[in-house]
XYZ file of C-alpha atoms in Angstrom:
702
model
C 0.153 0.073 0.173
C 0.931 3.668 -0.670
C 0.120 6.190 1.482
C 1.678 8.774 -0.513
C 4.337 10.467 -2.698
C 6.830 8.378 -3.435
C 8.302 5.339 -5.864
C 7.271 1.691 -5.723
C 8.872 -0.424 -8.278
C 6.788 -4.160 -8.962
C 8.699 -7.054 -10.763
C 6.498 -8.863 -13.530
C 7.419 -11.936 -14.954
C 6.550 -14.114 -18.046
C 4.306 -17.368 -17.070
C 2.206 -19.010 -20.162
C -0.806 -21.455 -20.033
C -1.279 -23.574 -22.723
C -5.033 -23.506 -23.705
C -6.621 -25.937 -25.316
C -7.955 -26.059 -29.552
C -10.096 -23.214 -30.168
C -13.114 -23.380 -32.716
C -14.446 -20.072 -33.984
C -17.338 -21.291 -36.543
C -19.217 -18.623 -38.774
C -22.560 -19.276 -40.036
C -23.004 -22.177 -37.877
C -26.757 -21.838 -37.694
C -27.194 -21.027 -41.276
C -29.154 -23.193 -43.228
C -31.774 -23.042 -40.020
C -31.726 -19.536 -40.354
C -31.817 -18.736 -44.044
C -35.121 -18.322 -45.867
C -32.948 -19.164 -49.068
C -34.424 -23.182 -50.301
C -32.585 -25.619 -51.532
C -28.895 -24.517 -51.813
C -25.879 -26.281 -51.243
C -22.033 -25.713 -50.807
C -18.795 -26.763 -51.258
C -15.484 -25.851 -49.642
C -12.924 -26.930 -52.134
C -10.229 -27.388 -49.015
C -12.762 -30.061 -47.453
C -13.254 -32.427 -50.245
C -9.577 -33.274 -50.970
C -9.549 -36.435 -48.691
C -12.612 -38.018 -51.170
C -11.648 -40.614 -53.362
C -12.400 -39.818 -56.527
C -11.208 -41.121 -59.945
C -7.463 -41.078 -60.845
C -7.291 -38.792 -57.543
C -8.119 -35.711 -59.214
C -9.908 -33.224 -56.769
C -13.317 -32.719 -58.802
C -15.622 -29.939 -57.177
C -18.112 -30.677 -59.323
C -17.930 -34.489 -59.232
C -18.529 -33.980 -55.576
C -21.869 -31.884 -56.024
C -22.806 -35.125 -58.227
C -22.978 -37.108 -54.672
C -25.055 -34.483 -53.443
C -29.207 -35.180 -52.842
C -30.742 -33.852 -56.097
C -28.046 -33.630 -58.353
C -26.894 -36.052 -61.074
C -25.764 -36.704 -64.288
C -26.212 -39.771 -67.001
C -23.649 -42.111 -65.761
C -19.685 -42.748 -65.078
C -17.201 -40.333 -66.745
C -20.457 -38.460 -68.481
C -20.687 -35.071 -69.179
C -23.562 -32.122 -67.596
C -25.887 -32.427 -64.587
C -29.279 -33.330 -63.873
C -30.848 -31.339 -60.840
C -33.566 -32.496 -59.821
C -35.321 -33.742 -62.924
C -34.279 -30.996 -65.510
C -31.616 -31.097 -68.297
C -28.224 -30.830 -68.942
C -29.050 -27.649 -70.977
C -31.227 -26.030 -67.149
C -27.397 -25.879 -65.892
C -26.059 -22.101 -65.057
C -22.804 -22.725 -64.215
C -20.361 -19.729 -63.916
C -17.631 -18.885 -63.061
C -16.743 -15.180 -61.905
C -20.292 -14.480 -63.436
C -19.140 -15.755 -66.129
C -20.576 -18.455 -68.395
C -18.934 -21.637 -69.065
C -20.747 -24.122 -71.709
C -18.085 -27.142 -71.170
C -17.616 -27.518 -67.917
C -16.060 -31.228 -68.252
C -12.280 -32.764 -69.469
C -11.769 -35.769 -71.364
C -15.183 -36.277 -72.159
C -16.396 -36.067 -68.309
C -14.186 -37.744 -66.554
C -12.485 -34.328 -65.032
C -14.367 -30.966 -64.103
C -12.255 -28.176 -66.008
C -12.868 -25.902 -62.246
C -9.635 -25.912 -60.818
C -9.824 -26.777 -56.833
C -6.416 -24.859 -55.484
C -7.971 -21.474 -57.556
C -11.428 -21.710 -56.298
C -12.811 -20.391 -53.301
C -16.781 -21.177 -53.461
C -19.158 -23.183 -54.394
C -22.433 -22.226 -54.019
C -25.354 -24.833 -55.626
C -29.131 -23.235 -55.702
C -31.451 -26.015 -57.103
C -34.612 -24.939 -55.556
C -34.671 -20.672 -54.541
C -32.698 -19.188 -57.398
C -32.018 -15.560 -56.186
C -34.009 -12.997 -58.203
C -30.513 -11.856 -59.994
C -29.243 -14.934 -61.535
C -31.664 -15.816 -64.906
C -31.577 -17.604 -68.133
C -32.369 -21.798 -66.932
C -34.608 -23.408 -65.717
C -32.954 -25.776 -63.378
C -30.326 -24.592 -61.193
C -27.228 -22.246 -60.993
C -24.056 -22.887 -60.408
C -22.660 -19.646 -58.618
C -18.477 -20.760 -58.072
C -15.920 -17.765 -57.966
C -12.065 -17.533 -57.894
C -10.196 -16.943 -54.586
C -8.521 -13.822 -53.621
C -4.548 -14.253 -53.771
C -2.679 -13.735 -51.120
C -2.053 -10.105 -50.336
C 0.861 -10.233 -47.955
C 3.467 -13.056 -49.614
C 4.182 -15.414 -51.597
C 2.335 -19.002 -51.551
C 1.456 -21.544 -53.727
C -0.085 -25.061 -53.648
C 0.388 -27.795 -56.465
C -0.540 -31.816 -57.072
C 1.232 -34.679 -59.455
C -1.156 -37.167 -60.169
C -1.554 -40.689 -61.927
C -2.622 -38.598 -65.465
C -2.727 -34.781 -64.471
C -0.245 -31.885 -62.814
C -1.898 -28.777 -61.267
C -0.125 -25.724 -59.864
C -1.508 -22.305 -58.454
C 0.778 -19.281 -57.603
C -0.343 -16.384 -55.547
C 1.988 -13.052 -55.510
C 0.722 -9.654 -53.503
C 1.484 -7.044 -56.508
C 1.296 -4.425 -53.761
C 1.532 -5.438 -50.137
C -2.400 -5.439 -49.041
C -3.355 -3.150 -51.834
C -3.389 -5.474 -54.923
C -2.853 -9.522 -55.663
C -2.888 -11.789 -58.639
C -3.593 -15.579 -58.456
C -2.351 -18.079 -61.333
C -3.491 -21.395 -61.767
C -2.561 -24.133 -64.629
C -3.340 -27.639 -65.036
C -1.709 -30.237 -67.372
C -2.799 -33.912 -68.204
C 0.552 -36.139 -69.371
C -2.047 -39.003 -70.464
C -0.646 -38.905 -74.184
C 2.761 -40.447 -72.760
C 0.885 -42.957 -70.905
C -1.418 -43.720 -73.964
C 1.861 -44.464 -76.497
C 3.495 -46.750 -73.701
C 0.408 -49.132 -74.519
C 1.509 -52.289 -76.223
C -2.938 -52.476 -77.468
C -2.185 -50.616 -81.312
C -5.766 -48.661 -81.235
C -5.254 -47.393 -77.662
C -1.325 -46.520 -78.660
C -2.563 -44.841 -81.405
C -4.699 -42.535 -79.788
C -5.083 -38.794 -78.063
C -6.555 -38.106 -75.366
C -5.528 -34.212 -73.415
C -6.287 -31.308 -71.857
C -5.047 -28.159 -69.734
C -6.597 -24.852 -68.768
C -5.129 -22.199 -67.075
C -7.072 -18.737 -64.849
C -5.486 -15.692 -63.273
C -7.053 -13.564 -61.454
C -6.320 -10.146 -60.599
C -8.197 -7.776 -57.803
C -7.001 -4.532 -56.343
C -8.122 -2.678 -53.429
C -8.137 1.162 -54.447
C -9.506 2.834 -51.268
C -11.974 1.693 -48.922
C -14.641 2.162 -50.825
C -13.618 0.843 -54.665
C -11.883 -2.018 -55.393
C -12.135 -3.713 -58.630
C -11.026 -7.392 -60.012
C -10.041 -8.824 -63.233
C -10.280 -12.495 -64.326
C -9.400 -14.827 -67.275
C -9.974 -18.525 -68.421
C -8.963 -20.956 -70.772
C -8.957 -24.716 -71.300
C -8.429 -26.525 -74.593
C -9.305 -30.578 -75.147
C -8.284 -33.136 -77.515
C -8.910 -36.340 -77.996
C -8.502 -38.776 -80.946
C -10.245 -42.552 -80.510
C -9.954 -43.093 -83.431
C -6.834 -42.895 -86.501
C -9.178 -40.560 -88.725
C -10.651 -38.308 -86.412
C -9.753 -35.578 -84.421
C -11.862 -33.773 -81.939
C -10.773 -30.768 -80.057
C -13.144 -28.490 -78.183
C -12.536 -25.384 -76.061
C -13.385 -22.846 -73.046
C -12.809 -19.252 -73.331
C -13.844 -16.473 -70.893
C -13.126 -13.288 -69.079
C -14.657 -11.306 -65.994
C -14.717 -7.424 -65.033
C -16.498 -6.795 -61.962
C -16.381 -2.974 -59.763
C -17.440 -3.004 -56.561
C -18.626 0.251 -55.006
C -19.454 1.335 -51.378
C -21.766 4.799 -51.435
C -21.973 4.051 -47.673
C -22.427 1.938 -44.566
C -26.228 0.665 -46.495
C -26.058 0.876 -50.036
C -23.055 -0.652 -52.200
C -22.878 -1.304 -56.373
C -21.739 -3.686 -58.247
C -20.509 -3.498 -62.019
C -20.072 -6.466 -64.155
C -18.753 -7.111 -67.267
C -18.665 -10.809 -68.875
C -17.214 -12.471 -72.048
C -17.813 -16.553 -73.172
C -16.931 -18.114 -76.183
C -16.803 -21.991 -76.367
C -16.016 -23.521 -79.324
C -15.264 -26.813 -81.157
C -14.319 -28.502 -84.165
C -13.590 -31.708 -85.778
C -11.105 -33.538 -88.397
C -11.832 -35.854 -90.278
C -8.373 -37.082 -92.154
C -9.049 -41.490 -93.197
C -7.001 -40.751 -96.797
C -9.883 -40.959 -99.112
C -11.962 -37.903 -100.827
C -14.637 -37.468 -97.626
C -11.805 -35.613 -96.062
C -13.560 -32.404 -94.161
C -13.317 -29.702 -91.161
C -16.552 -29.225 -89.207
C -16.528 -25.911 -86.758
C -19.251 -24.771 -84.258
C -19.186 -21.666 -82.000
C -21.374 -19.774 -79.352
C -20.059 -16.273 -77.594
C -21.765 -14.707 -74.942
C -21.352 -11.132 -73.916
C -23.216 -9.500 -70.696
C -23.331 -6.341 -68.101
C -25.173 -6.002 -65.108
C -25.099 -3.765 -62.811
C -26.307 -4.849 -59.372
C -27.163 -2.989 -56.325
C -27.293 -3.999 -52.203
C -29.399 -1.651 -49.955
C -30.205 -2.075 -46.103
C -32.717 1.749 -45.472
C -31.728 2.574 -41.539
C -35.148 3.632 -41.539
C -35.558 0.403 -42.505
C -33.866 -2.051 -41.073
C -36.104 -5.189 -41.243
C -35.812 -5.296 -45.027
C -32.499 -6.103 -47.170
C -32.790 -5.099 -50.575
C -31.097 -6.151 -54.238
C -32.259 -4.733 -57.514
C -30.547 -4.403 -60.493
C -30.624 -4.518 -64.817
C -28.653 -6.780 -66.732
C -28.247 -7.193 -70.400
C -27.020 -10.116 -72.608
C -25.360 -10.540 -76.567
C -26.119 -13.710 -77.775
C -24.222 -15.564 -80.952
C -23.898 -18.849 -82.230
C -22.754 -20.101 -85.667
C -24.506 -23.227 -85.594
C -21.534 -24.816 -87.439
C -19.965 -25.321 -91.166
C -18.225 -28.027 -92.914
C -14.837 -27.094 -94.765
C -12.741 -29.535 -97.254
C -9.487 -30.929 -95.654
C -7.849 -31.045 -98.485
C -7.638 -30.637 -101.668
C -8.577 -34.078 -102.875
C -11.589 -33.684 -100.699
C -15.331 -34.230 -102.611
C -17.025 -32.755 -100.038
C -19.269 -29.981 -100.473
C -18.383 -27.062 -98.449
C -21.418 -25.583 -96.482
C -22.275 -23.043 -93.522
C -24.793 -22.404 -91.530
C -25.948 -18.868 -90.434
C -25.629 -17.259 -87.531
C -28.369 -17.090 -85.086
C -28.560 -13.586 -82.614
C -30.539 -12.922 -79.481
C -30.918 -10.219 -76.827
C -31.793 -11.026 -73.006
C -32.272 -8.851 -70.594
C -33.508 -8.094 -67.909
C -34.591 -6.003 -64.364
C -35.108 -7.645 -60.978
C -35.524 -6.768 -57.004
C -36.432 -8.783 -54.205
C -36.493 -8.149 -50.283
C -35.269 -10.506 -47.566
C -37.661 -9.024 -45.040
C -37.471 -10.111 -41.023
C -41.027 -10.168 -40.396
C -40.496 -11.172 -36.842
C -38.067 -12.966 -35.082
C -39.329 -16.367 -36.184
C -40.387 -15.464 -39.618
C -38.108 -14.276 -41.981
C -39.407 -13.676 -46.383
C -37.836 -13.694 -49.648
C -39.452 -11.655 -51.519
C -37.750 -11.049 -55.558
C -39.305 -10.647 -59.289
C -37.658 -11.216 -62.327
C -38.872 -9.667 -65.171
C -36.831 -10.531 -68.680
C -37.310 -9.408 -72.491
C -35.739 -11.698 -75.271
C -35.250 -10.796 -78.893
C -34.527 -12.816 -81.885
C -32.768 -11.017 -84.118
C -31.483 -10.958 -87.970
C -29.894 -11.225 -89.808
C -31.917 -14.534 -90.967
C -34.648 -16.384 -93.192
C -37.015 -18.001 -91.021
C -39.724 -20.120 -92.630
C -43.257 -19.683 -91.830
C -44.885 -23.203 -92.031
C -49.107 -24.109 -92.652
C -50.595 -24.677 -89.675
C -52.035 -28.325 -89.011
C -49.161 -30.203 -90.954
C -45.811 -31.404 -90.340
C -43.464 -28.750 -90.671
C -41.317 -29.952 -94.196
C -40.307 -28.237 -96.855
C -43.242 -28.923 -98.661
C -45.653 -26.570 -95.731
C -43.387 -23.558 -95.842
C -45.985 -21.211 -96.646
C -43.582 -17.851 -96.686
C -39.854 -17.218 -95.758
C -39.784 -14.420 -94.358
C -36.245 -12.114 -94.943
C -34.733 -9.883 -91.528
C -32.284 -7.465 -91.952
C -29.157 -7.197 -90.163
C -30.524 -6.542 -85.718
C -33.846 -6.245 -86.840
C -36.636 -8.127 -84.539
C -37.274 -11.144 -85.924
C -39.695 -12.429 -82.598
C -39.543 -11.282 -78.938
C -40.722 -12.997 -76.109
C -41.368 -11.458 -72.568
C -42.450 -12.799 -68.976
C -42.629 -12.372 -64.724
C -40.254 -14.659 -62.989
C -41.288 -14.989 -59.046
C -38.693 -16.054 -56.576
C -40.434 -16.296 -53.542
C -39.367 -18.244 -50.467
C -40.000 -17.982 -46.407
C -38.578 -19.940 -43.293
C -40.448 -20.511 -40.297
C -38.936 -21.039 -37.050
C -40.553 -23.909 -34.522
C -37.439 -23.862 -32.368
C -33.663 -21.823 -32.177
C -32.260 -25.535 -34.007
C -35.966 -26.281 -36.421
C -37.311 -24.486 -39.140
C -39.424 -25.374 -42.385
C -39.214 -23.200 -45.023
C -41.193 -23.206 -48.670
C -40.367 -21.524 -51.684
C -41.828 -20.947 -55.658
C -39.798 -20.204 -58.345
C -40.861 -19.032 -61.825
C -37.970 -19.097 -63.888
C -38.106 -18.911 -68.291
C -35.060 -19.733 -70.470
C -34.265 -18.807 -74.001
C -32.004 -21.036 -74.996
C -31.811 -25.396 -76.105
C -29.142 -27.566 -76.226
C -29.929 -29.852 -79.082
C -28.939 -33.274 -78.601
C -29.922 -36.592 -79.524
C -27.508 -39.131 -76.707
C -28.589 -39.766 -73.650
C -25.527 -37.857 -72.325
C -23.946 -34.346 -73.861
C -21.178 -34.095 -75.513
C -18.902 -32.010 -76.401
C -19.856 -31.652 -79.876
C -23.659 -31.006 -79.196
C -25.620 -27.573 -80.340
C -27.351 -25.386 -78.820
C -30.753 -23.271 -80.361
C -31.647 -19.766 -79.577
C -35.391 -19.691 -79.939
C -36.841 -18.160 -82.386
C -39.768 -16.832 -84.844
C -40.640 -21.361 -84.295
C -39.299 -22.148 -80.333
C -40.485 -21.405 -77.764
C -38.766 -20.306 -74.813
C -38.721 -23.403 -72.145
C -40.951 -21.953 -68.929
C -41.087 -23.825 -65.101
C -42.572 -23.589 -62.156
C -41.072 -25.606 -59.370
C -42.768 -25.541 -55.525
C -41.297 -26.954 -52.226
C -41.172 -27.404 -48.382
C -39.142 -28.427 -46.090
C -37.672 -29.547 -42.845
C -33.811 -28.269 -40.907
C -32.712 -30.068 -37.964
C -29.760 -29.182 -36.164
C -28.344 -31.209 -33.220
C -25.931 -29.299 -31.619
C -24.824 -31.750 -28.638
C -23.855 -34.004 -32.388
C -23.090 -31.753 -34.642
C -25.491 -32.755 -36.702
C -26.863 -31.389 -39.927
C -30.405 -33.257 -40.862
C -32.774 -31.699 -44.119
C -35.532 -32.830 -46.219
C -36.981 -31.321 -48.785
C -39.846 -31.982 -51.347
C -40.345 -30.415 -54.381
C -42.325 -30.764 -57.613
C -41.854 -28.973 -61.100
C -44.204 -28.863 -64.183
C -41.981 -27.393 -67.401
C -43.289 -26.041 -70.751
C -42.140 -25.593 -74.290
C -38.998 -28.763 -73.628
C -36.872 -29.607 -76.847
C -37.062 -32.858 -78.413
C -36.633 -34.736 -81.611
C -37.954 -36.694 -84.195
C -37.173 -40.155 -84.545
C -33.863 -40.289 -86.674
C -33.699 -36.307 -86.433
C -30.629 -34.867 -88.504
C -29.751 -32.453 -85.772
C -26.112 -31.217 -88.060
C -25.596 -29.144 -90.475
C -29.632 -28.508 -90.620
C -30.984 -25.520 -92.246
C -34.496 -25.916 -91.565
C -33.337 -27.217 -88.117
C -37.212 -26.546 -86.628
C -39.025 -29.147 -88.848
C -36.401 -31.843 -86.657
C -38.067 -30.263 -83.457
C -40.948 -31.198 -80.921
C -41.337 -29.065 -78.163
C -43.836 -30.504 -75.376
C -43.957 -30.594 -71.588
C -42.289 -31.686 -68.796
C -42.907 -32.538 -64.702
C -40.871 -33.770 -62.305
C -41.279 -34.200 -58.776
C -39.113 -35.960 -55.615
C -37.907 -36.127 -51.966
C -34.503 -35.526 -51.055
C -33.013 -36.131 -47.610
C -29.398 -35.196 -45.837
C -27.598 -35.870 -42.717
C -24.269 -33.847 -42.459
C -21.666 -33.720 -40.097
C -18.138 -31.517 -40.134
C -16.474 -31.627 -37.176
C -15.381 -34.674 -35.361
C -13.404 -37.484 -36.131
C -15.728 -39.006 -38.152
C -17.063 -36.874 -40.781
C -18.900 -36.437 -44.551
C -22.319 -37.034 -45.265
C -25.018 -39.155 -46.237
C -27.301 -38.697 -49.003
C -30.418 -39.714 -50.469
C -32.895 -39.018 -53.097
C -35.647 -40.356 -54.331
C -37.220 -38.613 -57.477
C -38.981 -39.209 -60.824
C -38.896 -36.671 -63.844
C -41.443 -37.672 -67.215
C -41.790 -35.647 -70.342
C -45.031 -35.665 -72.829
C -44.796 -35.093 -76.368
C -48.034 -34.597 -77.453
C -49.844 -32.910 -81.321
C -52.931 -32.366 -82.980
C -50.454 -34.298 -85.943
C -50.124 -37.913 -85.207
C -46.666 -38.225 -86.714
C -46.109 -36.089 -83.948
C -46.703 -38.369 -81.093
C -44.299 -40.208 -78.872
C -45.485 -42.895 -76.673
C -49.408 -42.020 -78.115
C -48.988 -38.487 -76.194
C -48.334 -39.894 -73.152
C -45.895 -38.811 -70.272
C -43.002 -41.029 -70.525
C -39.568 -40.831 -67.981
C -36.991 -38.803 -69.547
C -33.188 -39.826 -70.161
C -32.545 -39.260 -66.459
C -34.767 -40.462 -64.752
C -33.403 -42.690 -62.002
C -35.797 -42.939 -58.942
C -33.127 -43.797 -55.972
C -30.033 -42.156 -55.417
C -27.889 -42.565 -52.548
C -24.771 -41.027 -51.743
C -21.770 -41.680 -48.571
C -18.974 -39.492 -48.421
C -17.282 -40.126 -44.629
C -13.787 -39.347 -43.998
C -12.145 -41.052 -40.595
C -9.067 -39.061 -38.212
C -7.133 -41.877 -37.228
C -4.902 -38.574 -35.630
C -4.084 -35.333 -36.698
C -1.689 -36.570 -40.089
C -3.667 -39.893 -40.607
C -7.293 -40.679 -42.385
C -8.863 -43.402 -44.532
C -11.463 -41.864 -46.237
C -14.851 -43.909 -47.882
C -17.456 -43.481 -50.951
C -20.595 -45.410 -51.614
C -22.613 -44.378 -54.468
C -25.873 -46.255 -55.875
C -27.840 -45.785 -58.426
C -30.929 -46.978 -60.266
C -30.259 -48.025 -63.765
C -31.240 -45.171 -66.105
C -34.172 -45.541 -68.972
C -34.029 -47.143 -71.995
C -35.647 -48.031 -75.228
C -35.462 -51.653 -76.149
C -36.297 -53.735 -79.395
C -39.595 -56.093 -79.087
C -40.333 -57.637 -82.452
C -39.886 -57.813 -86.331
C -42.730 -56.620 -88.462
C -42.482 -56.727 -92.320
C -43.308 -53.872 -94.443
C -42.799 -53.130 -97.937
C -41.555 -56.375 -98.646
C -38.989 -55.775 -95.923
C -38.397 -56.857 -92.429
C -38.629 -54.046 -90.289
C -37.774 -53.769 -86.221
C -40.666 -52.582 -83.674
C -39.147 -50.482 -80.764
C -40.628 -50.402 -77.425
C -42.280 -47.764 -76.129
C -39.564 -45.094 -75.648
C -37.720 -45.417 -72.518
C -39.950 -47.988 -71.208
C -37.257 -50.664 -69.828
C -33.876 -49.899 -67.518
C -30.112 -50.300 -68.187
C -28.953 -52.514 -64.760
C -28.854 -50.456 -61.514
C -25.261 -48.531 -60.888
C -22.866 -48.682 -57.611
C -20.092 -48.360 -56.916
C -17.230 -48.507 -53.335
C -14.583 -46.435 -53.565
C -11.464 -46.737 -49.878
C -8.597 -43.992 -49.112
C -5.810 -42.996 -47.212
C -4.826 -40.056 -46.125
C -1.293 -38.617 -45.198
C -1.252 -35.072 -44.334
C 2.736 -33.794 -43.805
C 4.282 -32.293 -40.347
C 3.017 -29.047 -39.357
C 6.366 -27.337 -38.946
C 6.794 -23.503 -39.392
C 9.420 -23.701 -41.064
C 9.379 -26.271 -43.770
C 9.654 -25.135 -47.150
C 6.231 -26.538 -48.449
C 3.674 -29.306 -46.806
C 2.937 -31.873 -48.158
C -0.543 -34.190 -48.185
C -0.347 -38.232 -49.786
C -4.222 -38.930 -50.956
C -3.994 -42.745 -52.222
C -7.117 -44.344 -53.315
C -9.168 -47.088 -54.597
C -11.813 -46.211 -57.104
C -14.154 -48.709 -57.838
C -12.554 -51.121 -55.194
C -15.746 -53.684 -56.470
C -14.187 -54.299 -59.665
C -18.104 -53.365 -60.221
C -18.721 -53.663 -64.401
C -21.399 -50.508 -64.036
C -23.126 -50.173 -67.399
C -22.936 -47.036 -68.909
C -25.434 -47.400 -72.304
C -26.736 -50.075 -74.131
C -26.413 -50.704 -77.696
C -27.830 -52.814 -80.578
C -26.774 -54.807 -83.078
C -27.958 -56.451 -86.292
C -26.121 -59.310 -86.758
C -25.489 -61.212 -90.248
C -27.808 -64.496 -89.411
C -30.673 -61.496 -88.481
C -30.806 -61.970 -84.441
C -31.327 -58.191 -82.645
C -27.600 -58.455 -80.153
C -27.545 -56.056 -77.290
C -24.095 -54.840 -75.615
C -23.389 -53.139 -72.859
C -20.148 -50.410 -72.595
C -18.447 -49.781 -69.317
C -15.869 -47.086 -68.247
C -14.869 -48.491 -65.266
C -15.120 -51.984 -64.650
C -11.779 -53.042 -62.045
C -10.304 -51.276 -59.491
C -8.380 -48.396 -60.408
C -5.394 -47.610 -57.594
C -4.010 -44.296 -57.612
C -1.561 -41.988 -55.488
C -1.531 -38.316 -55.668
C 0.610 -36.014 -54.217
C -0.027 -32.061 -53.407
C 2.061 -30.007 -51.225
C 1.616 -25.739 -50.467
C 4.184 -23.072 -49.462
């Protein structure tokens, strides 16, 4: 004690006390509290332990293990989300559309996992700012580079190598992240003894670069450039090549703490070509190209006077340009007649507004309205057909001529996005939503699975836009003591103006493509179950969905009816889908992983008999998609080994040793039929991986 003036010296000694692990969880109850339904998020860092084919860390393959998201088969391109078609998914990379998000004919994703930051998949309640697709939005964003020091990450697998580097251009203000991937599968193919495979070719590479600059406290901008290139040749006479190119520029400005704006300018380009050289007079080169440019202005407004409201509003406009294809002589000896289909052009614009309104502590509503407008533009020649007859060359009553940028046909309509959440308890909520969407672009394909050589068709004088309505209801529960999340969602979807094809349709280089197409209606319904555990020694998720998807092609014209005008299963109708993804941590450095998948076999049309017509024997087929190929199931196992975490190491390592298809299941990819010389029709099954595929992948980070 000190009672008067004077000096008192105190001596302090340092004493350290070790604390236990401190875990900070952000948005822990987001699944309960948010009003958005049917949204799934993927953390690219957490998926590194999931055993996948050839050891590649694949974001989109992991997405396909979630309830409601399916692929047509092993190694297939494209996704079917809640009974929708593959062209009904909007896949965005930094707001730019990527039309072919797969490499190697679907075996690998074209999205680099080392440069990816966030992946949000909307399959139920799509926010009003997104439009142009019926079923889902894959909103993928590239992460920012390191603003403080040089860092990087890479991997070396059996067929691919990946490297990412982050560089601070201006410390704490500007950064650059660049990633590149390539395959060396050509070297492997050339080393095989099988002559057919030895002379084949299959390779890809992609690169992405993102620059971000923080100008001041109110302004920042970012620029992203992406390029991918695939080449494959399974036969000696054909070489296929397809490429993605995209660029994205985004400027963000903060007016004040309540109001901010975001301006985005993007461009996407997808093209492919086929070089056919068989050494005869039928050699040719075929090209296809689709381009898309968009400008978008979006505002976020949280008014001070209306604290319970959060507004988003804006405007967007995009231009489509499609070169449907041209064929040229490959060399001077070729007798192929050169041909080019005129370009298609369309303008799609929209205004949107959304309000997140917290009515009470328990009731939250998201109400959004999007009004879209589409115009098919010239130059173009459009055919007007006689009503009540089959569209053909003989039923054309007038050929309409439209000049450059002249409006051919317009379509418009409101798109409603509404959802609500009601908290029954702090850890239990119920949600409902309604989605009305319009899509002005269509995929032309008569294959069961998506192919990189499929083409797109814009809505025009004869082709109407697709329209869809989806109703959803869900229950969400968190078990805090066990760190478990449970969700159950049901949905019902109707679709109009789905594009389909006539039997034997010729979709390539057809000047009157509408004569080969049919438009009908569809319906889909299902229920999805997801049990997830993200923490603890044992973590992962169990997903199950029961879903059905049907198509109806009815018409007053008998020749344009399919299955007598009744509903029939869609190509992607696979009722039962089970996925179990798990990881068990033995220690902080060692863990084992497992991945089990089961799916009902996809529909197929079988030959069921023969008949004689005009003196010739013909094959009689069943109703479309009446039968199914065998069910699909697969088990993958993996061991993960983390390197030690010494602070001053040059690089931190991670090993993944996995076996894909441990059971050696010969899962059918497709069924096809051959008419033998003896007159019998025989069925054959194709498979992708019919034996276990072991893989060792080395990952490092510095």
